[in-house]
Coordinates of C-alpha atoms and ligand atoms in Angstrom, one line a residue:
X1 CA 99.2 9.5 220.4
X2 CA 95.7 10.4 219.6
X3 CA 94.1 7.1 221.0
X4 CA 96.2 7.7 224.2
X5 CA 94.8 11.0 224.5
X6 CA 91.0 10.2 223.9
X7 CA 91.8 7.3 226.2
X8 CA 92.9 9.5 229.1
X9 CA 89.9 11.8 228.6
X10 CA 87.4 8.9 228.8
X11 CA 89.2 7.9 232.1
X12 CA 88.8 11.5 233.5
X13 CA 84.6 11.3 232.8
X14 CA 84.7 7.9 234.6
X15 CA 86.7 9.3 237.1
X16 CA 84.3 11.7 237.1
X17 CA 81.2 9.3 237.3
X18 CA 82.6 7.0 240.1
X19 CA 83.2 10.0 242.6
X20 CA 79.3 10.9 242.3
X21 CA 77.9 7.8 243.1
X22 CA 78.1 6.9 246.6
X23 CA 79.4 3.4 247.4
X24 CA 76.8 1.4 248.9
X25 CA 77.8 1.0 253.0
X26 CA 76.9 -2.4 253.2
X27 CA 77.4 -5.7 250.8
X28 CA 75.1 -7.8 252.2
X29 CA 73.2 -10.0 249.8
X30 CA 69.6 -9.8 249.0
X31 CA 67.6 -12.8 249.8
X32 CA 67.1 -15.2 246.6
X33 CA 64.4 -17.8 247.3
X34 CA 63.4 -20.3 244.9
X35 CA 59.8 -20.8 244.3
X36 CA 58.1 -23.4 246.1
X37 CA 55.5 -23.1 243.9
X38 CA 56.4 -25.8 241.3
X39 CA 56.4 -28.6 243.8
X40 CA 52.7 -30.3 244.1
X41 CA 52.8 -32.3 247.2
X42 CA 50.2 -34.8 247.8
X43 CA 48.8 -34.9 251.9
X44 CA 49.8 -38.7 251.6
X45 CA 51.8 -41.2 249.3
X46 CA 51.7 -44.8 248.9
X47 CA 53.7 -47.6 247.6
X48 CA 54.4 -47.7 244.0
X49 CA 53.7 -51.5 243.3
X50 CA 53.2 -53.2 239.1
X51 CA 52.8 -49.5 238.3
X52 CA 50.1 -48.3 240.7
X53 CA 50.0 -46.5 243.9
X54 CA 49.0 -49.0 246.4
X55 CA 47.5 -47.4 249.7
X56 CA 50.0 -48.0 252.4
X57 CA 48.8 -50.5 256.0
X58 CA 50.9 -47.9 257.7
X59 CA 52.3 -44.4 257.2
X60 CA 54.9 -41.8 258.9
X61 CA 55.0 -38.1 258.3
X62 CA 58.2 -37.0 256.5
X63 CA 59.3 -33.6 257.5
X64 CA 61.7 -30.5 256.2
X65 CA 64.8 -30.5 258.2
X66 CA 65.0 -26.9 257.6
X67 CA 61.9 -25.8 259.2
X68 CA 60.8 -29.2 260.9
X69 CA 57.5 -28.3 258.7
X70 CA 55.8 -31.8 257.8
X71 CA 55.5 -32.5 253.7
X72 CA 53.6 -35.6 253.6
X73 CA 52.4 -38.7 254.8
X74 CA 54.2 -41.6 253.5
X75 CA 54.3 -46.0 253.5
X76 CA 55.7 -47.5 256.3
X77 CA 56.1 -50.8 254.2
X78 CA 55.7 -54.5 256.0
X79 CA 57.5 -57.2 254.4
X80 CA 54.1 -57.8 253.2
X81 CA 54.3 -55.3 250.7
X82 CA 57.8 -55.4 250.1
X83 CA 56.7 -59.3 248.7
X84 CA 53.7 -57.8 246.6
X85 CA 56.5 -55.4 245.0
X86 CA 59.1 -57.7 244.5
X87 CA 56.2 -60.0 243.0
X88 CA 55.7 -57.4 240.6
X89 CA 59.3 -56.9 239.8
X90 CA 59.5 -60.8 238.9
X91 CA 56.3 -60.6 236.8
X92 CA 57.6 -57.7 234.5
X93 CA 61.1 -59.3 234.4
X94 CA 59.9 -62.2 233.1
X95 CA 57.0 -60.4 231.2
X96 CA 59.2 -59.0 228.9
X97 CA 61.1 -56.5 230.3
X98 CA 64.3 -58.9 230.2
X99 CA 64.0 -60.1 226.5
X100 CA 63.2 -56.9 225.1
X101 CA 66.1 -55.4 223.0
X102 CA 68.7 -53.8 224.3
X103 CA 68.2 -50.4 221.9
X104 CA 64.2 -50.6 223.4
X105 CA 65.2 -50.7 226.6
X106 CA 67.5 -47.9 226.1
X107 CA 64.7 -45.8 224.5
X108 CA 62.6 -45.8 228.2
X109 CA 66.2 -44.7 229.5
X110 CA 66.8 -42.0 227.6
X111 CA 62.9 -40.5 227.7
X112 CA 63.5 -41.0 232.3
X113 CA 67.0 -38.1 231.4
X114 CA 65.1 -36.1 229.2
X115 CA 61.6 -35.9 231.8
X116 CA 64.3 -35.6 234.3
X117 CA 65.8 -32.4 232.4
X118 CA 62.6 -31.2 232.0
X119 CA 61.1 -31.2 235.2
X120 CA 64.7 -30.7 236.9
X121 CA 63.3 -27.2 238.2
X122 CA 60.6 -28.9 240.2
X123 CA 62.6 -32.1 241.6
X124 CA 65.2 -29.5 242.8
X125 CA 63.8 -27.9 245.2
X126 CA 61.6 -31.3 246.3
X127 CA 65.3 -32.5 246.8
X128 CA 65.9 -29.4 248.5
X129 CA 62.7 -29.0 250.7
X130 CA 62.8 -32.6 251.8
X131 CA 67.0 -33.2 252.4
X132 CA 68.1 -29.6 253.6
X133 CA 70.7 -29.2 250.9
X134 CA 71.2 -25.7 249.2
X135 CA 68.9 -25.6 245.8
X136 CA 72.4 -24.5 244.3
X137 CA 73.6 -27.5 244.7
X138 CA 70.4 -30.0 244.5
X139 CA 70.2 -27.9 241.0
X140 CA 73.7 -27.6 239.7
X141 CA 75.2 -31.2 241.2
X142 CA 72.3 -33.6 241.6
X143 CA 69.8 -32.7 238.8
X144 CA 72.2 -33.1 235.9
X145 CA 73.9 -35.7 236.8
X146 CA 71.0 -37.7 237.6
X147 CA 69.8 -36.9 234.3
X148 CA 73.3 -37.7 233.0
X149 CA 73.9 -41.2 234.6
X150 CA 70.4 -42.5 232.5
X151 CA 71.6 -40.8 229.3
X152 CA 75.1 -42.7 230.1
X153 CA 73.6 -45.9 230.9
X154 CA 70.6 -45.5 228.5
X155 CA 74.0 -45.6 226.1
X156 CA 75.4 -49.0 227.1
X157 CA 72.3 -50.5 226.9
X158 CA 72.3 -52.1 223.3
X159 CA 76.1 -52.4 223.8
X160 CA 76.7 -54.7 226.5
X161 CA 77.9 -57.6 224.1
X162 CA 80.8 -54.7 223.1
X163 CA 81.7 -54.2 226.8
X164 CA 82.0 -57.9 227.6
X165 CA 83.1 -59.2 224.5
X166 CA 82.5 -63.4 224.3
X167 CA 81.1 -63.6 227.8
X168 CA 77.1 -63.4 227.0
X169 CA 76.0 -61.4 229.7
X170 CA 72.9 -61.7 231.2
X171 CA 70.4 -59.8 233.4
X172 CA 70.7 -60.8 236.8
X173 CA 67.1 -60.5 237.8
X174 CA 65.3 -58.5 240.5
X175 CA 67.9 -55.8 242.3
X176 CA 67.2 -54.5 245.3
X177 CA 68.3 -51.7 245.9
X178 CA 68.5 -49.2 249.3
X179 CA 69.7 -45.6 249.0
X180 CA 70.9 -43.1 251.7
X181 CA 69.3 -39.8 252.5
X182 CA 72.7 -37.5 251.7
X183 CA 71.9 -37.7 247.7
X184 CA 68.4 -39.0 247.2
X185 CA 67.6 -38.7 243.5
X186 CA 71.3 -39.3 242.5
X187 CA 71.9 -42.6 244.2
X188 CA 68.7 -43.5 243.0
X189 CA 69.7 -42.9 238.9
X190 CA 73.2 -44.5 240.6
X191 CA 70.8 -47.6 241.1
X192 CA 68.4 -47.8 238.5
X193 CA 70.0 -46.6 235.6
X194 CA 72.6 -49.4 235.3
X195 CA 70.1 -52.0 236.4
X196 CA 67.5 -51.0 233.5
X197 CA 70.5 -50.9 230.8
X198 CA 71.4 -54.8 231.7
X199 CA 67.5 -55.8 231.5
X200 CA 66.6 -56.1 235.4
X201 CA 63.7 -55.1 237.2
X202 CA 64.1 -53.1 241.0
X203 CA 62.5 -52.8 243.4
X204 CA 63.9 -49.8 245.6
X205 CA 63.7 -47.8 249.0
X206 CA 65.0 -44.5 249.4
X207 CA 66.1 -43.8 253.0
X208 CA 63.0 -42.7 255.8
X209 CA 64.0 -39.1 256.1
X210 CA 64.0 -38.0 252.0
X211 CA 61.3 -40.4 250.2
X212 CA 59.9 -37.6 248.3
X213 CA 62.2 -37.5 244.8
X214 CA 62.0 -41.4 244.7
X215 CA 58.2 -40.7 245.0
X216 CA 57.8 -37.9 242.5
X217 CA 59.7 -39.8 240.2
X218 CA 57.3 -42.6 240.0
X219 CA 55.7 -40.2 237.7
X220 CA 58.2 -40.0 235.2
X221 CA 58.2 -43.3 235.2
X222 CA 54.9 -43.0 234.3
X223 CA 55.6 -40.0 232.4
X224 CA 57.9 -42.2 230.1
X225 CA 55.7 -45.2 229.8
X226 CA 58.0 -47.6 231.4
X227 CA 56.3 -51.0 231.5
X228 CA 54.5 -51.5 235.1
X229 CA 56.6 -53.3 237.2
X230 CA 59.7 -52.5 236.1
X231 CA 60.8 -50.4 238.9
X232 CA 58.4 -50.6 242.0
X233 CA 59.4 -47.9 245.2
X234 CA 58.4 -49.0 248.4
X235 CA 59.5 -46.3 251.8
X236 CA 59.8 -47.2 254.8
X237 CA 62.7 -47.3 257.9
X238 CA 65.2 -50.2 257.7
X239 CA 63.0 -52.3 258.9
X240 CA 61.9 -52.0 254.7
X241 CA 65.3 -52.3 254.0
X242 CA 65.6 -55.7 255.6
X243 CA 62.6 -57.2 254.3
X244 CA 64.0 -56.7 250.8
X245 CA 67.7 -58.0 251.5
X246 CA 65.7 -61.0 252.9
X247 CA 63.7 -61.7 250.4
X248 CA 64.0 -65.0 248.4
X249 CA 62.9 -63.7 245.5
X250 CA 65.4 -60.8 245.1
X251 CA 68.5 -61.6 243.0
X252 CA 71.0 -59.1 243.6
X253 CA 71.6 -56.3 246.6
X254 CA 72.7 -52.7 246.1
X255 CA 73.4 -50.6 249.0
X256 CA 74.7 -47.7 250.1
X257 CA 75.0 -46.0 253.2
X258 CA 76.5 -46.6 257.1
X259 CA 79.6 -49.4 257.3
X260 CA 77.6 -51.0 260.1
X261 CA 74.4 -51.4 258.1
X262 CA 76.7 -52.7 255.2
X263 CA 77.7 -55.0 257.4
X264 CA 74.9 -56.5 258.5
X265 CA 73.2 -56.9 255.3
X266 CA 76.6 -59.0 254.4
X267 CA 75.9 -60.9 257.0
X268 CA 72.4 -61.5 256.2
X269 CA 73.2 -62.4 252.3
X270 CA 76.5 -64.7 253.2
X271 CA 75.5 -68.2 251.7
X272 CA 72.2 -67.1 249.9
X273 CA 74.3 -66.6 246.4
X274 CA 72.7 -62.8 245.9
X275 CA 74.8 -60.9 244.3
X276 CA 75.8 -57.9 246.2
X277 CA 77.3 -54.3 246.0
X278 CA 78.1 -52.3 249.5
X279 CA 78.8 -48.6 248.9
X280 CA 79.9 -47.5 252.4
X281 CA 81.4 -44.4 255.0
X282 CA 84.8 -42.7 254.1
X283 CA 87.1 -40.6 256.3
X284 CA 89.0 -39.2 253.3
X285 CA 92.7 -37.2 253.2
X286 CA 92.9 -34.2 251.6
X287 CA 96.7 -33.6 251.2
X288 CA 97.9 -30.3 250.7
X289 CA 101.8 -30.1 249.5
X290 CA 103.6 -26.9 249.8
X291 CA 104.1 -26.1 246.2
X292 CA 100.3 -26.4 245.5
X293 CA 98.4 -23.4 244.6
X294 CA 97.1 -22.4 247.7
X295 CA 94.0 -20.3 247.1
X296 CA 92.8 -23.2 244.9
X297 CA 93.3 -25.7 247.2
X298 CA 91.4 -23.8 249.9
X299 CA 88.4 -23.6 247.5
X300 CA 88.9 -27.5 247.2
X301 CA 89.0 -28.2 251.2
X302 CA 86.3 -25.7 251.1
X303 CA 84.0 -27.8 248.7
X304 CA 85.7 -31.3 250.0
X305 CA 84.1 -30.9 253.2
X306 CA 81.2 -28.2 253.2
X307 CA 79.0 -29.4 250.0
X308 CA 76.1 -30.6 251.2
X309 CA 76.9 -30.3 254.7
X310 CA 79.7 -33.0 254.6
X311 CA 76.6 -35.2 254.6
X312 CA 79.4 -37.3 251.8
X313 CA 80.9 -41.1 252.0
X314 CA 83.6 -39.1 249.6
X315 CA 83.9 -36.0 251.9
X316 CA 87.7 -34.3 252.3
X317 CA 86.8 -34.6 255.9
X318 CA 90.7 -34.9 257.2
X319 CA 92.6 -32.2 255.9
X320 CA 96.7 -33.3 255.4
X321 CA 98.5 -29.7 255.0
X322 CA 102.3 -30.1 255.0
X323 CA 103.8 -28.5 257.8
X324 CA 105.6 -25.2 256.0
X325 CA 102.4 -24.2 254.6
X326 CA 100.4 -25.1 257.2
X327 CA 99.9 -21.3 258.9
X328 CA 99.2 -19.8 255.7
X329 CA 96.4 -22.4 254.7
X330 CA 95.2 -22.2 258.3
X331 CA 94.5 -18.5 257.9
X332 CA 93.2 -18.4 254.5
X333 CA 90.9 -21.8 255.0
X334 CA 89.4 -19.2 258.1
X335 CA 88.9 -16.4 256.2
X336 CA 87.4 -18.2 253.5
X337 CA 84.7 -19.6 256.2
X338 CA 83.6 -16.6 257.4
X339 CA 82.4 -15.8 253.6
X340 CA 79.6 -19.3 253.9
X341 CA 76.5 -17.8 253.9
X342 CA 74.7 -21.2 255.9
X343 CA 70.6 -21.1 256.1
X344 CA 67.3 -21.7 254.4
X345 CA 68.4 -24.2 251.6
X346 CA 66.1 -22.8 249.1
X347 CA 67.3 -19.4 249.1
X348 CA 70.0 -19.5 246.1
X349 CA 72.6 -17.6 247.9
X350 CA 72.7 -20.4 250.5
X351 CA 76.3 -22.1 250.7
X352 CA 75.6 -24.2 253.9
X353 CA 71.8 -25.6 254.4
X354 CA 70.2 -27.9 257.4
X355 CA 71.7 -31.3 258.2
X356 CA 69.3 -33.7 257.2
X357 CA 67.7 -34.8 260.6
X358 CA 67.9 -34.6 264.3
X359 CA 69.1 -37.5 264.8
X360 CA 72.2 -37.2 261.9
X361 CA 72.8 -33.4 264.2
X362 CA 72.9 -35.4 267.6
X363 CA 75.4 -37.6 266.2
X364 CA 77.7 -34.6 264.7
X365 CA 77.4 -32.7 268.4
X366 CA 78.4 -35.7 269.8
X367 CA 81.0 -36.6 267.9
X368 CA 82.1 -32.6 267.7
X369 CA 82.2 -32.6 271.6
X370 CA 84.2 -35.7 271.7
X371 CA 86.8 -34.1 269.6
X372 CA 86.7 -30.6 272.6
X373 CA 87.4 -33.2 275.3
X374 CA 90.0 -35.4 273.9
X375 CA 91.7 -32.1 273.6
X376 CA 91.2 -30.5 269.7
X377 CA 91.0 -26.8 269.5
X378 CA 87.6 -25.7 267.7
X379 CA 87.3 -22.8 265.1
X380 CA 83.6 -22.1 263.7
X381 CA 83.0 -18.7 261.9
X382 CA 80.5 -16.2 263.0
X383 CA 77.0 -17.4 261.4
X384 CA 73.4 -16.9 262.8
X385 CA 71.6 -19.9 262.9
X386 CA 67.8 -20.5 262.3
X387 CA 65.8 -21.0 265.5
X388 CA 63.9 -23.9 263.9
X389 CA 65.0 -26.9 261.7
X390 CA 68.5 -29.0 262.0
X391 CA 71.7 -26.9 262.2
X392 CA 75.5 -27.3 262.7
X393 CA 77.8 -24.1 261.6
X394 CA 81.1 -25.2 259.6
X395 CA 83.6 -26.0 261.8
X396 CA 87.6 -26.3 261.7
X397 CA 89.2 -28.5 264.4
X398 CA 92.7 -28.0 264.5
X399 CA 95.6 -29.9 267.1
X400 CA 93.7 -33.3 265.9
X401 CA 96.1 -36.4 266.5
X402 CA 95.4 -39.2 264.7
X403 CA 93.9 -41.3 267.4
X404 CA 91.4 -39.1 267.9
X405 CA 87.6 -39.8 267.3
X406 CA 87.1 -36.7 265.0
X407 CA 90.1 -38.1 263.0
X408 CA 88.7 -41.7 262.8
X409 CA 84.7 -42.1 262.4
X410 CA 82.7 -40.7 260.0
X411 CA 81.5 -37.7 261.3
X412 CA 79.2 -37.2 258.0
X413 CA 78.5 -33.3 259.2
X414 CA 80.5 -29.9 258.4
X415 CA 83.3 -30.9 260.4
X416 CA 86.9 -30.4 259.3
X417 CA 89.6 -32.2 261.0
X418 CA 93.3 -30.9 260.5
X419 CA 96.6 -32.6 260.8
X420 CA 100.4 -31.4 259.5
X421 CA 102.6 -34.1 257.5
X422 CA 106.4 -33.5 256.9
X423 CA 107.6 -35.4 253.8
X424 CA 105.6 -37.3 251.3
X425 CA 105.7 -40.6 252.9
X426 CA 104.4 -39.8 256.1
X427 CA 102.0 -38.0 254.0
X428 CA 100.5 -41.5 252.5
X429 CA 101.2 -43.2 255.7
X430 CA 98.3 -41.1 257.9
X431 CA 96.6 -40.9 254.4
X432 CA 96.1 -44.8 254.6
X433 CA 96.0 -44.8 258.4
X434 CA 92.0 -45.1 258.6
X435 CA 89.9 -48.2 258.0
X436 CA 87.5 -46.9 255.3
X437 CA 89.2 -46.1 251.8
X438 CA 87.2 -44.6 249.7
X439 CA 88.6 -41.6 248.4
X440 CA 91.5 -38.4 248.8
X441 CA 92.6 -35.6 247.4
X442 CA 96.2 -34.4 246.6
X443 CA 97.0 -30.9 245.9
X444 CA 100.5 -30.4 244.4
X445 CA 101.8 -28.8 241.3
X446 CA 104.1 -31.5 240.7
X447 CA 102.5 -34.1 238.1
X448 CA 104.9 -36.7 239.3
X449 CA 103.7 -36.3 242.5
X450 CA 100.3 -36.9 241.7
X451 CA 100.6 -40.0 240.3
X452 CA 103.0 -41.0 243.2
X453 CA 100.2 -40.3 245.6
X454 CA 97.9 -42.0 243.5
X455 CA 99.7 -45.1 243.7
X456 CA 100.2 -45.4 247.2
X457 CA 96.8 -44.1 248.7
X458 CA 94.2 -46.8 249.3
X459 CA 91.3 -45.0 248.0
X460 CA 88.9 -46.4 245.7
X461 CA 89.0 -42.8 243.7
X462 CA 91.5 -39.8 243.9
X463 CA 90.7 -36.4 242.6
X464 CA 94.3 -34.3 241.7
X465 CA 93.9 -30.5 242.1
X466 CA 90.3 -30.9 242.4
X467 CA 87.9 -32.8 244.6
X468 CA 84.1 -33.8 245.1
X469 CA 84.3 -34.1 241.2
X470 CA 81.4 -36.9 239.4
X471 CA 80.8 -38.1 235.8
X472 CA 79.0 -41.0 235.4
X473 CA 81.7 -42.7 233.1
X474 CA 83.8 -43.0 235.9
X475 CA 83.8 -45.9 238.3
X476 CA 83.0 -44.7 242.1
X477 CA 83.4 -46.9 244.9
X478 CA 86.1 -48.3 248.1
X479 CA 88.4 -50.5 249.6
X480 CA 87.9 -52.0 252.9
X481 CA 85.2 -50.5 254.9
X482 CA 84.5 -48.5 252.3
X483 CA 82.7 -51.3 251.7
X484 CA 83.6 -53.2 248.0
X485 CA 82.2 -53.3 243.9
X486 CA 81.6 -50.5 241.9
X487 CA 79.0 -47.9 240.5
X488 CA 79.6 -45.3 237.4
X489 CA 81.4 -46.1 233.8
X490 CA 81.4 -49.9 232.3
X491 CA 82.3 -51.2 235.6
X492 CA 78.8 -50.1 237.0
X493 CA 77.6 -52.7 234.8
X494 CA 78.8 -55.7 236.2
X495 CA 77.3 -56.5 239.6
X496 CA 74.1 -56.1 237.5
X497 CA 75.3 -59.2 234.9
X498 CA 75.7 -62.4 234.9
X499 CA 77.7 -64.1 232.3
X500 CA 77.4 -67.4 231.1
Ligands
NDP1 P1 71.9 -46.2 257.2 O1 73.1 -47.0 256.8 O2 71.1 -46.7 258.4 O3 70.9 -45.9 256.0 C1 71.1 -46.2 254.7 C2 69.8 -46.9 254.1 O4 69.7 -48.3 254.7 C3 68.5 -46.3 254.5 O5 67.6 -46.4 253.4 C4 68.1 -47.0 255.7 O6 66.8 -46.9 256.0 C5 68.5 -48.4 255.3 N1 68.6 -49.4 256.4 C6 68.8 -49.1 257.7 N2 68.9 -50.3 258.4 C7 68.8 -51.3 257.5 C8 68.8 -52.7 257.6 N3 69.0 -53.3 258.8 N4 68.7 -53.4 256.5 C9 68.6 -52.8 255.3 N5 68.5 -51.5 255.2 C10 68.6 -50.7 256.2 O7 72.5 -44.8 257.5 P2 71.8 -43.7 258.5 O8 70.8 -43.0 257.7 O9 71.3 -44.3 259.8 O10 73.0 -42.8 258.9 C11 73.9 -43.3 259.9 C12 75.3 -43.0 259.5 O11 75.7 -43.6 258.4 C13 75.6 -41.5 259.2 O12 75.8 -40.8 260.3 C14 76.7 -41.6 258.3 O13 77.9 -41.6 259.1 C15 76.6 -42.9 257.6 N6 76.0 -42.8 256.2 C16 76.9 -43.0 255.2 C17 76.4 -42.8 253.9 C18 77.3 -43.0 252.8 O14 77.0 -42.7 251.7 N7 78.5 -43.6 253.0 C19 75.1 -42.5 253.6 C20 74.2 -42.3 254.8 C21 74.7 -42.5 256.0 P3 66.4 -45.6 257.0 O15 66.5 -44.4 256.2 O16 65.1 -45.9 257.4 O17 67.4 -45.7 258.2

């Protein structure tokens, strides 16, 4: 009785309290910038060839999408000095760097994810400044688990005799490797990491518009002592990019990025006997049952299809909502949108930032008008825009039929497309009705259900009551235009092996 008593009396003072302190009339948020400050950019890189920056024959600027400011002068590498790097990469692989114990070689590894840790602050908002993407993300997605995929791999590296027991495996030799502009450092540690744990040397490009994390981290390469050689960064536009698939003297080929591009580099390796991974587009389901939790599931079309601009091979970007529920989810997935706060990517409130160039916003207008004509009706929240930089609001199209555009190319932008499904099987079967299959996403509370669904999609991964969701022990990677082979867990391993 006498705890109820003092309880009620303490309630009264709050009571009290609350009624003399206005409530504020407006919840807007306070801008949150990060610091710029702890980038250094140079005016001008070069190449980063046998462990020294070699002055470039020809040079682009590289610009921030989100203010169109330009960062840096970078290499426009010739095949020229795509041969002096992939010279280099031979030299050091048969220097030493593929002989050398497997526990040594994991030593550089695991000195790359701590330097990464370490400096993650600074190669954040490079990341940011130089791609568009919110720092919350480049900071709380791609920094740790770039750092993570070299402590994984830096793991295997002493162990590959466990992983492929009685089959000897082998390095493979010089990879080259060429990475897409939607996750710069973390395709890169998707690339190098595995090929440094099997005992290769690389020789990489990161894509034209976001060389400046593969640049920085030529000095924590440096940083960590890694033999010269080892891993030599050339930029350049994919005219760099096909001077290393050509190569002679490169062993194996890792790429990821457009299907068309894919293709052509399979074209150009057929009958060579390079090895060759293609990590490639996605138009991924996201199926919503009826019995799924709902406000959950918004958060995951939310984050399936807005993170990082839907600039994402994996991207939710066709959203499957079964017809009872579809109202409900329509209405809270709007409401929900109005909440994205989309602007300068280095301000840490910032859910939506710039898309990563002007040509990647061309192609979503284009593609966004397409889906107005052939009849789609559009939602996009209320959002002000920045007058300068790369822009595109999130966007819901809804009254999508299968055959349309939005609802069959990679749109690769902040564009939803929504279609209703009755049962379960004509759930899968416009699930599977795409060429790519990369990925989906089932929501459902029914655990039988998921592993139904799992069975029947062709996806190369499928998240279950989540989405977007990494690790490097898990394999990543598609079926058919998706493109084939795959990166993450032990599996990553083995396009980066041979056995004898
Ligand atoms: P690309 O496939 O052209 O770029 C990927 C990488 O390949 C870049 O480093 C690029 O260089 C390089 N490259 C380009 N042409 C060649 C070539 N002939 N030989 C070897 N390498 C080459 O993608 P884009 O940047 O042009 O984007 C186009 C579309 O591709 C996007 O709209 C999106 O739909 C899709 N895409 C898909 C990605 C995915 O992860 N699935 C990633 C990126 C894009 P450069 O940067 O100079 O072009």
């Amino acid at each position: 009785m006498r705890t109820e008593a003092v309880t009620s009396s303490r309630l009264t003072d709050l009571e009290h309290k609350r009624s003399s302190v206005s409530a504020p009339a407006a919840w807007d948020y306070a801008p949150a910038p990060e610091s710029r400050e702890v980038v250094t950019l140079r005016e001008r890189y070069g190449h980063f060839i046998g462990g020294e920056w070699v002055e470039p024959r020809d040079s682009y600027t590289t610009i921030s999408p989100s203010s169109e400011e330009e960062l840096a002068e970078v290499g426009q590498a010739t095949p020229e000095e795509v041969d002096a790097a992939v010279g280099a990469a031979r030299a050091a692989f048969a220097n030493g760097w593929s002989a050398l114990p497997g526990a040594e070689r994991a030593k550089y590894l695991f000195r790359i994810a701590r330097i990464l840790q370490e400096r993650s602050r600074e190669f954040a908002v490079l990341e940011s400044l130089n791609g568009g993407k919110p720092i919350k993300e480049s900071r709380d997605v791609d920094l740790p688990l770039a750092a993570a995929h070299f402590f994984y791999y830096a793991g295997w590296a002493d162990k590959l005799e466990y992983a492929f027991p009685n089959r000897r495996p082998q390095p493979v030799g010089v990879a080259g490797q060429i990475i897409p502009w939607n996750f710069p450092l973390l395709m890169l540690a998707w690339k190098i990491a595995p090929a440094l744990a099997c005992g290769n040397t690389v020789v990489l490009k990161p894509a034209e518009t976001t060389p400046l994390s593969a640049l920085l981290f030529c000095d924590v390469l440096r940083q960590a002592e890694l033999p010269p050689g080892v891993v030599n960064i050339v930029t350049g536009d994919g005219r760099t990019g096909a001077a290393i698939v050509d190569h002679d003297g490169v062993d194996k080929v890792a790429f990821t990025g457009s299907t068309e591009v894919g293709k052509a580099i399979q074209r150009a390796v057929a009958g060579t006997g390079k090895k060759l991974t293609l990590e490639l587009g996605g138009k991924a389901a996201n199926v919503i049952f009826d019995d799924a939790a709902l406000d959950q599931a918004v958060e995951g079309i939310v984050n399936g299809i807005y993170f990082n601009q839907g600039h994402v091979c994996c991207a939710g970007s066709r959203l499957l909502v079964q017809e009872s529920i579809y109202e409900q989810t329509i209405a809270k997935l709007k409401k929900r949108l109005a909440t994205l706060r989309v602007g300068d990517p280095l301000d840490k409130n910032t859910d939506v930032g710039a898309i990563n160039s002007k040509m990647q916003l061309d192609k979503i207008t284009e593609l966004v008008d397409a889906g107005k004509e052939e009849g789609a009706e559009i939602y996009q929240p209320a959002c002000r825009l920045p007058e300068k930089g790369y822009w595109f609001a999130p966007t819901v199209f809804t009254n999508v039929a299968q055959s349309y555009r939005i609802a069959q190319e990679e749109i690769f932008g902040p564009v939803l497309s929504v279609l209703t499904f009755r049962t379960p099987d004509e759930a899968v079967e416009k699930a599977n009705n795409t060429m790519f299959g990369l990925s989906a996403g089932v929501w459902t509370e029914k655990g039988s259900r998921i592993l139904w669904m799992a069975q029947q999609l062709r996806a190369g991964v499928v998240w279950a009551n989540t989405y977007n969701r990494f690790d490097p022990t898990s394999p990543f990677g598609g079926y058919r235009e998706s493109g084939f082979g795959r990166e993450g867990g032990r599996h990553g391993l083995e396009p980066y092996l041979r056995f004898e």
